[in-house]
Amino acid sequence: MVKTAAAIARLGTESAFEVLARAKQLEAQGRDIINLGIGQPDFQTPEHVVEAAVKALRDGHHGYTPANGIPELREAVAEDLELRHRVSVDPASVVVVPGGKVTMFFAVLMFGEAGAEILYPNPGFPIYESVINFSGAKAVPIPLREDNGFAFSAEEVLSLITPRTRLIILNSPANPTGGVTPREEVDRLVAGLEAHPEVAILSDEIYSQMLYDGREHVSLLQYPQIRDRVIMLDGWSKTYAMTGWRLGFAVWPKALAEAATRLAINCHSCVNAPTQFAGIAALRGPQDAVAEMMSAFDMRRRTIHRVLNDIPGVSCVEPAGAFYAFPNVSGTGIPAKTLEVELLEQAGVATIAGTSFGRFGEGYLRLSYANSQENIRAALDRIAGYLGNREARSA
Ligand code: PLP
């Protein structure tokens, strides 16, 4: 019998992939499933971006690139951030990686070890807790609450800091809640962090361009007083519908960019060249496709929010960002995981239990509205019908 390292048993997972596999299985058996489970845009990557990758291949870009990314791509990232967040970024502090997740892993590896504590949002992207546990550090949840619009509370985050805290993970706009933390709250947090100069911050801003009703994005890069300890994670997956390409980046504090590049050299060497050329085209080319996608998401968001609130036992705060609704289903009396399984198996709708995003997700479901208006309406009809019949049966 082989004996694996203890850390392997501590790795968690992302249930969205498991729900997707089960949904595919049911479809293969002839069942009609509407998938509101998966967190990826239902749009294709813009044509000019695809063409840039094809051209790069034809032009012979088949070899390794610098481990931290092609210089032109890192320059394009810096220009884009200057434009969007009005911050000055040195392309030397940008590290390009195969997807947003990789930055998460690197940051946690850099700060996590036995005896250390890492704060992370809960409910939140499940990989945060998983990789913190893997690193040996203690995962300390930052509870996100519905009555606060699922924004984090600066006061609460600061109250969780101990002498062992090494890293705080933040995510706004947030998965799975669609919550967005307002600038005043971020200001308060940053002011409080000045008393904790030894604590680093990983700010996951992968949904920074997915905001509604004119909300502004607040980047942690905009605070010079903590700039030397902020790792800002972003990428192409969501904004440019490029989840399968595997392309992301982070702006690292100057002192840590080299360590991050070393992790890249030890792990994957570099992102494949054609994908990096596609990344340049995405940033420097026309942005109409992004605007079109966002206007479609906004319409769906309004539909899903309105219809969910009409279902007895269900209530939903209006999502402010990303493409997820996080309805409170506690009024149905059904535990989140049971409801997820029943909706998939009985009603033919794939959703994700709030508990897949941490224990503070009990009583909630995540519905991704990266699906057509027609499918969203049909899925909500199925959910309402199923809950109604279930209620009638148990009466
Ligand atoms: N961060 C958050 C909050 C996410 O929701 C996701 C993907 O779902 C990621 C990071 C990872 O993105 P990528 O697919 O680029 O690794």
mmCIF file of C-alpha atoms and ligand atoms in Angstrom:
data_model
loop_
_atom_site.group_PDB
_atom_site.id
_atom_site.type_symbol
_atom_site.label_atom_id
_atom_site.label_comp_id
_atom_site.label_asym_id
_atom_site.label_seq_id
_atom_site.Cartn_x
_atom_site.Cartn_y
_atom_site.Cartn_z
ATOM 1 C CA MET A 1 0.000 0.000 0.000
ATOM 2 C CA VAL A 2 1.466 3.386 -0.957
ATOM 3 C CA LYS A 3 1.536 6.112 1.674
ATOM 4 C CA THR A 4 0.684 9.611 0.458
ATOM 5 C CA ALA A 5 1.631 12.816 2.269
ATOM 6 C CA ALA A 6 -0.873 13.881 4.920
ATOM 7 C CA ALA A 7 -1.484 17.165 3.096
ATOM 8 C CA ILE A 8 -3.146 15.312 0.207
ATOM 9 C CA ALA A 9 -5.962 14.123 2.482
ATOM 10 C CA ARG A 10 -6.566 17.758 3.472
ATOM 11 C CA LEU A 11 -7.262 18.942 -0.088
ATOM 12 C CA GLY A 12 -10.883 19.876 -0.709
ATOM 13 C CA THR A 13 -12.559 20.254 -4.084
ATOM 14 C CA GLU A 14 -14.907 22.398 -6.117
ATOM 15 C CA SER A 15 -18.341 20.742 -6.163
ATOM 16 C CA ALA A 16 -19.333 22.625 -9.321
ATOM 17 C CA PHE A 17 -17.238 20.121 -11.272
ATOM 18 C CA GLU A 18 -18.953 17.170 -9.544
ATOM 19 C CA VAL A 19 -22.429 18.564 -10.176
ATOM 20 C CA LEU A 20 -21.456 19.144 -13.809
ATOM 21 C CA ALA A 21 -20.323 15.513 -14.133
ATOM 22 C CA ARG A 22 -23.598 14.224 -12.627
ATOM 23 C CA ALA A 23 -25.634 16.528 -14.880
ATOM 24 C CA LYS A 24 -23.783 15.162 -17.934
ATOM 25 C CA GLN A 25 -24.429 11.617 -16.732
ATOM 26 C CA LEU A 26 -28.159 12.310 -16.417
ATOM 27 C CA GLU A 27 -28.184 13.920 -19.860
ATOM 28 C CA ALA A 28 -26.463 10.854 -21.303
ATOM 29 C CA GLN A 29 -29.367 8.819 -19.871
ATOM 30 C CA GLY A 30 -31.740 10.999 -21.887
ATOM 31 C CA ARG A 31 -32.775 13.412 -19.105
ATOM 32 C CA ASP A 32 -33.276 17.072 -19.911
ATOM 33 C CA ILE A 33 -31.138 19.081 -17.485
ATOM 34 C CA ILE A 34 -30.861 22.865 -17.244
ATOM 35 C CA ASN A 35 -27.481 23.783 -15.838
ATOM 36 C CA LEU A 36 -27.374 26.737 -13.455
ATOM 37 C CA GLY A 37 -24.479 25.112 -11.636
ATOM 38 C CA ILE A 38 -21.368 25.974 -13.557
ATOM 39 C CA GLY A 39 -19.511 29.246 -13.118
ATOM 40 C CA GLN A 40 -18.525 30.107 -16.640
ATOM 41 C CA PRO A 41 -19.921 32.522 -19.230
ATOM 42 C CA ASP A 42 -22.125 30.805 -21.825
ATOM 43 C CA PHE A 43 -20.517 32.947 -24.540
ATOM 44 C CA GLN A 44 -17.710 32.127 -26.936
ATOM 45 C CA THR A 45 -14.335 33.878 -26.703
ATOM 46 C CA PRO A 46 -14.420 36.942 -29.038
ATOM 47 C CA GLU A 47 -13.353 36.063 -32.587
ATOM 48 C CA HIS A 48 -10.382 38.470 -32.754
ATOM 49 C CA VAL A 49 -8.969 36.862 -29.588
ATOM 50 C CA VAL A 50 -9.211 33.369 -31.087
ATOM 51 C CA GLU A 51 -7.582 34.649 -34.283
ATOM 52 C CA ALA A 52 -4.629 36.088 -32.355
ATOM 53 C CA ALA A 53 -3.908 32.643 -30.893
ATOM 54 C CA VAL A 54 -4.201 30.926 -34.277
ATOM 55 C CA LYS A 55 -1.863 33.525 -35.797
ATOM 56 C CA ALA A 56 0.662 33.038 -32.981
ATOM 57 C CA LEU A 57 0.721 29.305 -33.692
ATOM 58 C CA ARG A 58 1.094 29.918 -37.440
ATOM 59 C CA ASP A 59 3.869 32.455 -36.747
ATOM 60 C CA GLY A 60 5.819 29.748 -34.964
ATOM 61 C CA HIS A 61 5.330 30.635 -31.295
ATOM 62 C CA HIS A 62 5.682 27.042 -30.160
ATOM 63 C CA GLY A 63 8.342 27.220 -27.471
ATOM 64 C CA TYR A 64 8.687 28.255 -23.842
ATOM 65 C CA THR A 65 8.138 31.903 -22.981
ATOM 66 C CA PRO A 66 9.576 33.775 -19.977
ATOM 67 C CA ALA A 67 8.136 32.102 -16.847
ATOM 68 C CA ASN A 68 6.374 35.279 -15.666
ATOM 69 C CA GLY A 69 4.827 35.891 -19.113
ATOM 70 C CA ILE A 70 5.675 37.511 -22.449
ATOM 71 C CA PRO A 71 6.820 41.131 -21.764
ATOM 72 C CA GLU A 72 4.249 42.570 -24.187
ATOM 73 C CA LEU A 73 1.447 40.797 -22.320
ATOM 74 C CA ARG A 74 2.660 42.077 -18.946
ATOM 75 C CA GLU A 75 2.846 45.591 -20.426
ATOM 76 C CA ALA A 76 -0.704 45.226 -21.759
ATOM 77 C CA VAL A 77 -1.857 44.143 -18.287
ATOM 78 C CA ALA A 78 -0.182 47.179 -16.692
ATOM 79 C CA GLU A 79 -1.810 49.538 -19.265
ATOM 80 C CA ASP A 80 -5.203 47.944 -18.696
ATOM 81 C CA LEU A 81 -4.931 48.343 -14.914
ATOM 82 C CA GLU A 82 -3.846 51.965 -15.267
ATOM 83 C CA LEU A 83 -6.898 52.580 -17.411
ATOM 84 C CA ARG A 84 -9.418 50.673 -15.315
ATOM 85 C CA HIS A 85 -8.171 51.256 -11.767
ATOM 86 C CA ARG A 86 -6.093 54.440 -12.241
ATOM 87 C CA VAL A 87 -3.045 52.836 -10.654
ATOM 88 C CA SER A 88 0.518 52.643 -11.824
ATOM 89 C CA VAL A 89 1.747 49.068 -12.230
ATOM 90 C CA ASP A 90 5.280 47.972 -13.057
ATOM 91 C CA PRO A 91 5.080 45.173 -15.663
ATOM 92 C CA ALA A 92 7.924 43.508 -13.718
ATOM 93 C CA SER A 93 5.530 42.865 -10.830
ATOM 94 C CA VAL A 94 2.966 41.121 -13.062
ATOM 95 C CA VAL A 95 3.148 37.316 -13.095
ATOM 96 C CA VAL A 96 1.089 35.552 -15.772
ATOM 97 C CA VAL A 97 -0.190 32.100 -14.797
ATOM 98 C CA PRO A 98 -2.487 29.385 -16.168
ATOM 99 C CA GLY A 99 -5.748 30.727 -14.659
ATOM 100 C CA GLY A 100 -6.792 32.730 -11.627
ATOM 101 C CA LYS A 101 -6.602 29.681 -9.388
ATOM 102 C CA VAL A 102 -2.845 29.379 -9.754
ATOM 103 C CA THR A 103 -2.243 32.749 -8.078
ATOM 104 C CA MET A 104 -4.402 31.559 -5.193
ATOM 105 C CA PHE A 105 -2.312 28.437 -4.812
ATOM 106 C CA PHE A 106 0.979 30.347 -5.025
ATOM 107 C CA ALA A 107 -0.097 32.985 -2.492
ATOM 108 C CA VAL A 108 -1.250 30.379 -0.003
ATOM 109 C CA LEU A 109 1.926 28.330 -0.487
ATOM 110 C CA MET A 110 3.953 31.469 0.117
ATOM 111 C CA PHE A 111 2.291 32.306 3.462
ATOM 112 C CA GLY A 112 0.709 29.084 4.707
ATOM 113 C CA GLU A 113 2.382 26.624 7.039
ATOM 114 C CA ALA A 114 1.643 24.946 10.348
ATOM 115 C CA GLY A 115 1.145 27.566 13.041
ATOM 116 C CA ALA A 116 0.056 30.298 10.593
ATOM 117 C CA GLU A 117 -3.523 31.530 10.168
ATOM 118 C CA ILE A 118 -5.143 32.628 6.936
ATOM 119 C CA LEU A 119 -8.478 34.462 6.806
ATOM 120 C CA TYR A 120 -10.803 33.674 3.912
ATOM 121 C CA PRO A 121 -14.391 34.520 2.889
ATOM 122 C CA ASN A 122 -17.105 32.029 3.842
ATOM 123 C CA PRO A 123 -19.265 31.388 1.904
ATOM 124 C CA GLY A 124 -16.524 31.833 -0.675
ATOM 125 C CA PHE A 125 -14.728 30.187 -3.564
ATOM 126 C CA PRO A 126 -14.098 26.670 -2.154
ATOM 127 C CA ILE A 127 -10.492 26.506 -3.275
ATOM 128 C CA TYR A 128 -9.437 29.114 -0.699
ATOM 129 C CA GLU A 129 -10.278 26.872 2.251
ATOM 130 C CA SER A 130 -9.000 23.791 0.459
ATOM 131 C CA VAL A 131 -5.520 25.135 -0.265
ATOM 132 C CA ILE A 132 -5.182 26.782 3.146
ATOM 133 C CA ASN A 133 -5.829 23.382 4.746
ATOM 134 C CA PHE A 134 -3.413 21.791 2.285
ATOM 135 C CA SER A 135 -0.675 24.251 3.293
ATOM 136 C CA GLY A 136 -1.006 23.278 6.974
ATOM 137 C CA ALA A 137 -2.152 26.744 8.037
ATOM 138 C CA LYS A 138 -5.344 27.239 10.013
ATOM 139 C CA ALA A 139 -8.247 28.401 7.815
ATOM 140 C CA VAL A 140 -10.141 31.162 9.651
ATOM 141 C CA PRO A 141 -13.499 31.999 8.041
ATOM 142 C CA ILE A 142 -14.658 35.580 7.474
ATOM 143 C CA PRO A 143 -18.448 35.115 7.630
ATOM 144 C CA LEU A 144 -20.331 36.918 4.855
ATOM 145 C CA ARG A 145 -23.879 37.829 5.743
ATOM 146 C CA GLU A 146 -27.007 38.336 3.706
ATOM 147 C CA ASP A 147 -28.114 41.329 5.810
ATOM 148 C CA ASN A 148 -24.872 43.043 4.782
ATOM 149 C CA GLY A 149 -25.504 42.311 1.079
ATOM 150 C CA PHE A 150 -22.767 39.656 1.414
ATOM 151 C CA ALA A 151 -20.131 42.369 1.663
ATOM 152 C CA PHE A 152 -17.407 41.751 4.220
ATOM 153 C CA SER A 153 -17.396 43.816 7.393
ATOM 154 C CA ALA A 154 -14.069 45.585 7.974
ATOM 155 C CA GLU A 155 -14.612 45.488 11.711
ATOM 156 C CA GLU A 156 -15.181 41.745 11.678
ATOM 157 C CA VAL A 157 -12.149 41.053 9.461
ATOM 158 C CA LEU A 158 -9.918 43.151 11.731
ATOM 159 C CA SER A 159 -11.285 41.407 14.837
ATOM 160 C CA LEU A 160 -10.166 38.033 13.437
ATOM 161 C CA ILE A 161 -6.506 39.047 13.090
ATOM 162 C CA THR A 162 -4.158 37.435 15.627
ATOM 163 C CA PRO A 163 -0.346 37.482 15.921
ATOM 164 C CA ARG A 164 -0.403 34.293 13.780
ATOM 165 C CA THR A 165 -2.317 35.843 10.869
ATOM 166 C CA ARG A 166 -0.162 35.904 7.734
ATOM 167 C CA LEU A 167 -2.645 36.432 4.913
ATOM 168 C CA ILE A 168 -6.180 37.730 4.413
ATOM 169 C CA ILE A 169 -8.079 36.635 1.309
ATOM 170 C CA LEU A 170 -10.752 39.015 0.020
ATOM 171 C CA ASN A 171 -13.038 38.667 -2.987
ATOM 172 C CA SER A 172 -15.251 41.398 -4.416
ATOM 173 C CA PRO A 173 -17.323 41.066 -6.606
ATOM 174 C CA ALA A 174 -17.823 37.713 -4.963
ATOM 175 C CA ASN A 175 -18.457 34.125 -5.878
ATOM 176 C CA PRO A 176 -20.881 32.565 -4.827
ATOM 177 C CA THR A 177 -22.950 35.465 -3.487
ATOM 178 C CA GLY A 178 -22.714 38.210 -6.117
ATOM 179 C CA GLY A 179 -21.882 40.524 -3.205
ATOM 180 C CA VAL A 180 -19.824 43.681 -3.689
ATOM 181 C CA THR A 181 -18.058 45.422 -0.814
ATOM 182 C CA PRO A 182 -18.488 49.232 -0.963
ATOM 183 C CA ARG A 183 -15.539 51.607 -0.962
ATOM 184 C CA GLU A 184 -16.206 52.964 2.560
ATOM 185 C CA GLU A 185 -15.893 49.458 3.968
ATOM 186 C CA VAL A 186 -12.644 48.803 2.070
ATOM 187 C CA ASP A 187 -11.341 52.188 3.295
ATOM 188 C CA ARG A 188 -12.104 51.157 6.874
ATOM 189 C CA LEU A 189 -10.368 47.820 6.421
ATOM 190 C CA VAL A 190 -7.253 49.381 4.914
ATOM 191 C CA ALA A 191 -7.085 51.953 7.729
ATOM 192 C CA GLY A 192 -7.234 49.116 10.275
ATOM 193 C CA LEU A 193 -4.634 47.070 8.402
ATOM 194 C CA GLU A 194 -2.086 49.813 8.902
ATOM 195 C CA ALA A 195 -1.812 48.535 12.486
ATOM 196 C CA HIS A 196 -0.889 45.071 11.141
ATOM 197 C CA PRO A 197 2.054 45.624 8.780
ATOM 198 C CA GLU A 198 3.012 41.927 8.867
ATOM 199 C CA VAL A 199 -0.270 40.767 7.295
ATOM 200 C CA ALA A 200 -0.449 40.275 3.502
ATOM 201 C CA ILE A 201 -3.657 40.544 1.470
ATOM 202 C CA LEU A 202 -4.721 38.448 -1.502
ATOM 203 C CA SER A 203 -7.437 40.387 -3.290
ATOM 204 C CA ASP A 204 -9.300 38.173 -5.752
ATOM 205 C CA GLU A 205 -10.647 40.648 -8.311
ATOM 206 C CA ILE A 206 -11.452 38.184 -11.092
ATOM 207 C CA TYR A 207 -15.004 39.613 -11.412
ATOM 208 C CA SER A 208 -13.794 43.242 -11.422
ATOM 209 C CA GLN A 209 -15.514 44.008 -14.739
ATOM 210 C CA MET A 210 -18.756 42.264 -13.805
ATOM 211 C CA LEU A 211 -20.649 44.931 -11.894
ATOM 212 C CA TYR A 212 -24.229 46.188 -12.244
ATOM 213 C CA ASP A 213 -26.256 49.357 -11.714
ATOM 214 C CA GLY A 214 -23.230 51.603 -12.199
ATOM 215 C CA ARG A 215 -21.295 50.221 -9.241
ATOM 216 C CA GLU A 216 -17.575 51.014 -9.256
ATOM 217 C CA HIS A 217 -14.866 48.450 -8.717
ATOM 218 C CA VAL A 218 -12.630 49.080 -5.727
ATOM 219 C CA SER A 219 -9.198 47.578 -6.303
ATOM 220 C CA LEU A 220 -6.916 46.969 -3.349
ATOM 221 C CA LEU A 221 -4.143 48.283 -5.618
ATOM 222 C CA GLN A 222 -5.623 51.743 -5.109
ATOM 223 C CA TYR A 223 -4.281 51.983 -1.549
ATOM 224 C CA PRO A 224 -0.597 53.051 -1.570
ATOM 225 C CA GLN A 225 -0.338 52.484 2.198
ATOM 226 C CA ILE A 226 -0.642 48.682 1.738
ATOM 227 C CA ARG A 227 0.651 48.319 -1.806
ATOM 228 C CA ASP A 228 3.811 46.541 -0.591
ATOM 229 C CA ARG A 229 1.724 43.623 0.713
ATOM 230 C CA VAL A 230 -1.192 43.326 -1.716
ATOM 231 C CA ILE A 231 -1.384 40.492 -4.224
ATOM 232 C CA MET A 232 -4.071 41.385 -6.745
ATOM 233 C CA LEU A 233 -5.487 38.386 -8.605
ATOM 234 C CA ASP A 234 -7.310 38.866 -11.918
ATOM 235 C CA GLY A 235 -7.521 37.092 -15.253
ATOM 236 C CA TRP A 236 -9.256 36.585 -18.542
ATOM 237 C CA SER A 237 -11.524 33.621 -17.712
ATOM 238 C CA LYS A 238 -14.697 35.488 -16.843
ATOM 239 C CA THR A 239 -14.333 38.887 -18.557
ATOM 240 C CA TYR A 240 -13.442 37.473 -21.963
ATOM 241 C CA ALA A 241 -15.229 34.098 -21.695
ATOM 242 C CA MET A 242 -11.875 32.289 -21.691
ATOM 243 C CA THR A 243 -12.264 29.742 -18.866
ATOM 244 C CA GLY A 244 -10.854 26.858 -20.896
ATOM 245 C CA TRP A 245 -7.776 28.713 -22.142
ATOM 246 C CA ARG A 246 -6.250 28.853 -18.660
ATOM 247 C CA LEU A 247 -4.876 32.349 -18.427
ATOM 248 C CA GLY A 248 -4.663 34.609 -15.387
ATOM 249 C CA PHE A 249 -2.308 37.065 -13.744
ATOM 250 C CA ALA A 250 -1.500 38.747 -10.489
ATOM 251 C CA VAL A 251 0.197 41.963 -9.548
ATOM 252 C CA TRP A 252 2.591 40.963 -6.767
ATOM 253 C CA PRO A 253 4.376 43.209 -4.301
ATOM 254 C CA LYS A 254 7.790 43.950 -5.843
ATOM 255 C CA ALA A 255 9.545 41.914 -3.144
ATOM 256 C CA LEU A 256 7.456 38.795 -3.876
ATOM 257 C CA ALA A 257 7.294 38.789 -7.707
ATOM 258 C CA GLU A 258 10.517 36.800 -7.953
ATOM 259 C CA ALA A 259 9.313 34.128 -5.500
ATOM 260 C CA ALA A 260 6.051 33.864 -7.473
ATOM 261 C CA THR A 261 8.059 33.447 -10.684
ATOM 262 C CA ARG A 262 10.124 30.720 -9.007
ATOM 263 C CA LEU A 263 6.934 28.902 -8.093
ATOM 264 C CA ALA A 264 5.921 29.161 -11.771
ATOM 265 C CA ILE A 265 9.292 27.770 -12.883
ATOM 266 C CA ASN A 266 8.956 24.892 -10.432
ATOM 267 C CA CYS A 267 5.363 24.177 -11.377
ATOM 268 C CA HIS A 268 4.386 24.846 -14.997
ATOM 269 C CA SER A 269 7.345 26.765 -16.588
ATOM 270 C CA CYS A 270 5.052 29.200 -18.422
ATOM 271 C CA VAL A 271 1.634 29.607 -20.007
ATOM 272 C CA ASN A 272 1.590 28.391 -23.622
ATOM 273 C CA ALA A 273 2.518 31.200 -26.029
ATOM 274 C CA PRO A 274 -0.614 31.306 -28.265
ATOM 275 C CA THR A 275 -2.830 31.810 -25.215
ATOM 276 C CA GLN A 276 -0.660 34.720 -24.106
ATOM 277 C CA PHE A 277 -1.000 36.314 -27.552
ATOM 278 C CA ALA A 278 -4.757 35.843 -27.233
ATOM 279 C CA GLY A 279 -4.524 37.647 -23.871
ATOM 280 C CA ILE A 280 -2.813 40.639 -25.533
ATOM 281 C CA ALA A 281 -5.533 40.807 -28.201
ATOM 282 C CA ALA A 282 -8.235 40.627 -25.524
ATOM 283 C CA LEU A 283 -6.780 43.562 -23.575
ATOM 284 C CA ARG A 284 -5.755 45.761 -26.481
ATOM 285 C CA GLY A 285 -8.579 44.965 -28.918
ATOM 286 C CA PRO A 286 -12.206 46.146 -29.029
ATOM 287 C CA GLN A 287 -14.167 45.670 -25.800
ATOM 288 C CA ASP A 288 -17.649 45.484 -27.389
ATOM 289 C CA ALA A 289 -17.984 41.771 -26.698
ATOM 290 C CA VAL A 290 -17.438 42.390 -22.973
ATOM 291 C CA ALA A 291 -20.128 45.103 -22.969
ATOM 292 C CA GLU A 292 -22.574 42.861 -24.855
ATOM 293 C CA MET A 293 -22.002 39.982 -22.486
ATOM 294 C CA MET A 294 -22.531 42.233 -19.466
ATOM 295 C CA SER A 295 -25.772 43.637 -20.823
ATOM 296 C CA ALA A 296 -27.059 40.061 -21.349
ATOM 297 C CA PHE A 297 -25.999 39.117 -17.805
ATOM 298 C CA ASP A 298 -27.735 42.198 -16.422
ATOM 299 C CA MET A 299 -31.063 41.269 -18.047
ATOM 300 C CA ARG A 300 -30.814 37.734 -16.719
ATOM 301 C CA ARG A 301 -29.856 38.994 -13.285
ATOM 302 C CA ARG A 302 -33.045 41.065 -13.117
ATOM 303 C CA THR A 303 -35.141 38.087 -14.215
ATOM 304 C CA ILE A 304 -33.595 35.610 -11.801
ATOM 305 C CA HIS A 305 -33.800 38.028 -8.877
ATOM 306 C CA ARG A 306 -37.469 38.878 -9.521
ATOM 307 C CA VAL A 307 -38.652 35.319 -10.155
ATOM 308 C CA LEU A 308 -36.743 33.782 -7.224
ATOM 309 C CA ASN A 309 -38.455 36.199 -4.852
ATOM 310 C CA ASP A 310 -41.853 34.984 -6.126
ATOM 311 C CA ILE A 311 -41.154 31.391 -5.044
ATOM 312 C CA PRO A 312 -42.627 30.586 -1.608
ATOM 313 C CA GLY A 313 -39.902 29.828 0.937
ATOM 314 C CA VAL A 314 -37.236 31.526 -1.182
ATOM 315 C CA SER A 315 -35.831 35.058 -0.971
ATOM 316 C CA CYS A 316 -32.920 36.588 -2.784
ATOM 317 C CA VAL A 317 -30.910 39.772 -2.361
ATOM 318 C CA GLU A 318 -30.160 41.524 -5.624
ATOM 319 C CA PRO A 319 -26.777 40.367 -6.932
ATOM 320 C CA ALA A 320 -24.479 43.376 -7.371
ATOM 321 C CA GLY A 321 -21.701 41.674 -9.335
ATOM 322 C CA ALA A 322 -20.397 38.473 -10.984
ATOM 323 C CA PHE A 323 -23.090 36.192 -12.489
ATOM 324 C CA TYR A 324 -24.495 34.356 -9.495
ATOM 325 C CA ALA A 325 -27.667 34.628 -7.446
ATOM 326 C CA PHE A 326 -27.462 33.295 -3.890
ATOM 327 C CA PRO A 327 -31.052 32.801 -2.738
ATOM 328 C CA ASN A 328 -31.917 32.056 0.859
ATOM 329 C CA VAL A 329 -33.845 28.775 0.734
ATOM 330 C CA SER A 330 -34.097 28.204 4.482
ATOM 331 C CA GLY A 331 -37.848 28.916 4.287
ATOM 332 C CA THR A 332 -38.285 25.623 2.428
ATOM 333 C CA GLY A 333 -37.006 23.754 5.495
ATOM 334 C CA ILE A 334 -34.777 21.645 3.227
ATOM 335 C CA PRO A 335 -31.005 21.514 3.913
ATOM 336 C CA ALA A 336 -29.028 23.053 1.048
ATOM 337 C CA LYS A 337 -27.275 19.862 -0.052
ATOM 338 C CA THR A 338 -30.528 17.839 -0.020
ATOM 339 C CA LEU A 339 -32.181 20.536 -2.093
ATOM 340 C CA GLU A 340 -29.287 20.580 -4.586
ATOM 341 C CA VAL A 341 -29.552 16.800 -5.065
ATOM 342 C CA GLU A 342 -33.365 16.782 -5.287
ATOM 343 C CA LEU A 343 -33.461 19.661 -7.780
ATOM 344 C CA LEU A 344 -30.947 17.910 -10.004
ATOM 345 C CA GLU A 345 -32.344 14.380 -9.753
ATOM 346 C CA GLN A 346 -36.071 15.184 -9.588
ATOM 347 C CA ALA A 347 -36.527 18.574 -11.215
ATOM 348 C CA GLY A 348 -33.700 18.470 -13.773
ATOM 349 C CA VAL A 349 -32.019 21.710 -12.621
ATOM 350 C CA ALA A 350 -28.349 21.817 -11.653
ATOM 351 C CA THR A 351 -27.596 24.266 -8.816
ATOM 352 C CA ILE A 352 -24.904 24.254 -6.123
ATOM 353 C CA ALA A 353 -25.600 23.977 -2.390
ATOM 354 C CA GLY A 354 -24.401 26.988 -0.418
ATOM 355 C CA THR A 355 -22.522 24.595 1.870
ATOM 356 C CA SER A 356 -20.181 23.776 -1.027
ATOM 357 C CA PHE A 357 -18.782 27.268 -0.374
ATOM 358 C CA GLY A 358 -18.284 26.789 3.349
ATOM 359 C CA ARG A 359 -20.377 26.223 6.435
ATOM 360 C CA PHE A 360 -21.820 29.745 6.409
ATOM 361 C CA GLY A 361 -23.508 28.787 3.128
ATOM 362 C CA GLU A 362 -26.115 26.574 4.828
ATOM 363 C CA GLY A 363 -29.621 27.728 3.913
ATOM 364 C CA TYR A 364 -28.567 28.991 0.488
ATOM 365 C CA LEU A 365 -28.187 27.783 -3.097
ATOM 366 C CA ARG A 366 -25.957 29.226 -5.789
ATOM 367 C CA LEU A 367 -27.585 29.711 -9.162
ATOM 368 C CA SER A 368 -25.370 30.811 -12.002
ATOM 369 C CA TYR A 369 -27.199 32.959 -14.539
ATOM 370 C CA ALA A 370 -24.670 32.208 -17.261
ATOM 371 C CA ASN A 371 -27.504 30.626 -19.244
ATOM 372 C CA SER A 372 -30.177 31.955 -21.634
ATOM 373 C CA GLN A 373 -33.214 33.908 -20.379
ATOM 374 C CA GLU A 374 -35.368 31.100 -21.719
ATOM 375 C CA ASN A 375 -33.465 28.409 -19.791
ATOM 376 C CA ILE A 376 -33.389 30.537 -16.644
ATOM 377 C CA ARG A 377 -37.161 31.002 -16.751
ATOM 378 C CA ALA A 378 -37.722 27.294 -17.444
ATOM 379 C CA ALA A 379 -35.351 26.298 -14.610
ATOM 380 C CA LEU A 380 -37.128 28.601 -12.146
ATOM 381 C CA ASP A 381 -40.518 27.174 -13.243
ATOM 382 C CA ARG A 382 -39.184 23.714 -12.560
ATOM 383 C CA ILE A 383 -37.852 24.728 -9.147
ATOM 384 C CA ALA A 384 -41.126 26.460 -8.178
ATOM 385 C CA GLY A 385 -43.151 23.456 -9.435
ATOM 386 C CA TYR A 386 -40.971 20.985 -7.596
ATOM 387 C CA LEU A 387 -41.075 22.884 -4.293
ATOM 388 C CA GLY A 388 -44.846 23.382 -4.610
ATOM 389 C CA ASN A 389 -45.470 19.637 -5.181
ATOM 390 C CA ARG A 390 -43.095 18.666 -2.416
ATOM 391 C CA GLU A 391 -44.900 20.966 -0.012
ATOM 392 C CA ALA A 392 -48.282 19.552 -1.114
ATOM 393 C CA ARG A 393 -47.045 15.965 -0.653
ATOM 394 C CA SER A 394 -45.753 16.626 2.841
ATOM 395 C CA ALA A 395 -48.902 18.550 3.925
HETATM 396 N N1 PLP B 1 -11.607 33.348 -8.215
HETATM 397 C C1 PLP B 1 -12.930 33.236 -8.126
HETATM 398 C C2 PLP B 1 -13.667 34.020 -7.097
HETATM 399 C C3 PLP B 1 -13.624 32.385 -8.999
HETATM 400 O O1 PLP B 1 -14.950 32.271 -8.912
HETATM 401 C C4 PLP B 1 -12.884 31.636 -9.950
HETATM 402 C C5 PLP B 1 -13.540 30.690 -10.859
HETATM 403 O O2 PLP B 1 -14.655 30.287 -10.722
HETATM 404 C C6 PLP B 1 -11.505 31.776 -9.977
HETATM 405 C C7 PLP B 1 -10.885 32.654 -9.109
HETATM 406 C C8 PLP B 1 -10.646 30.947 -10.882
HETATM 407 O O3 PLP B 1 -10.621 31.378 -12.162
HETATM 408 P P1 PLP B 1 -9.767 30.587 -13.261
HETATM 409 O O4 PLP B 1 -10.754 29.739 -13.997
HETATM 410 O O5 PLP B 1 -9.167 31.671 -14.092
HETATM 411 O O6 PLP B 1 -8.750 29.758 -12.576
#
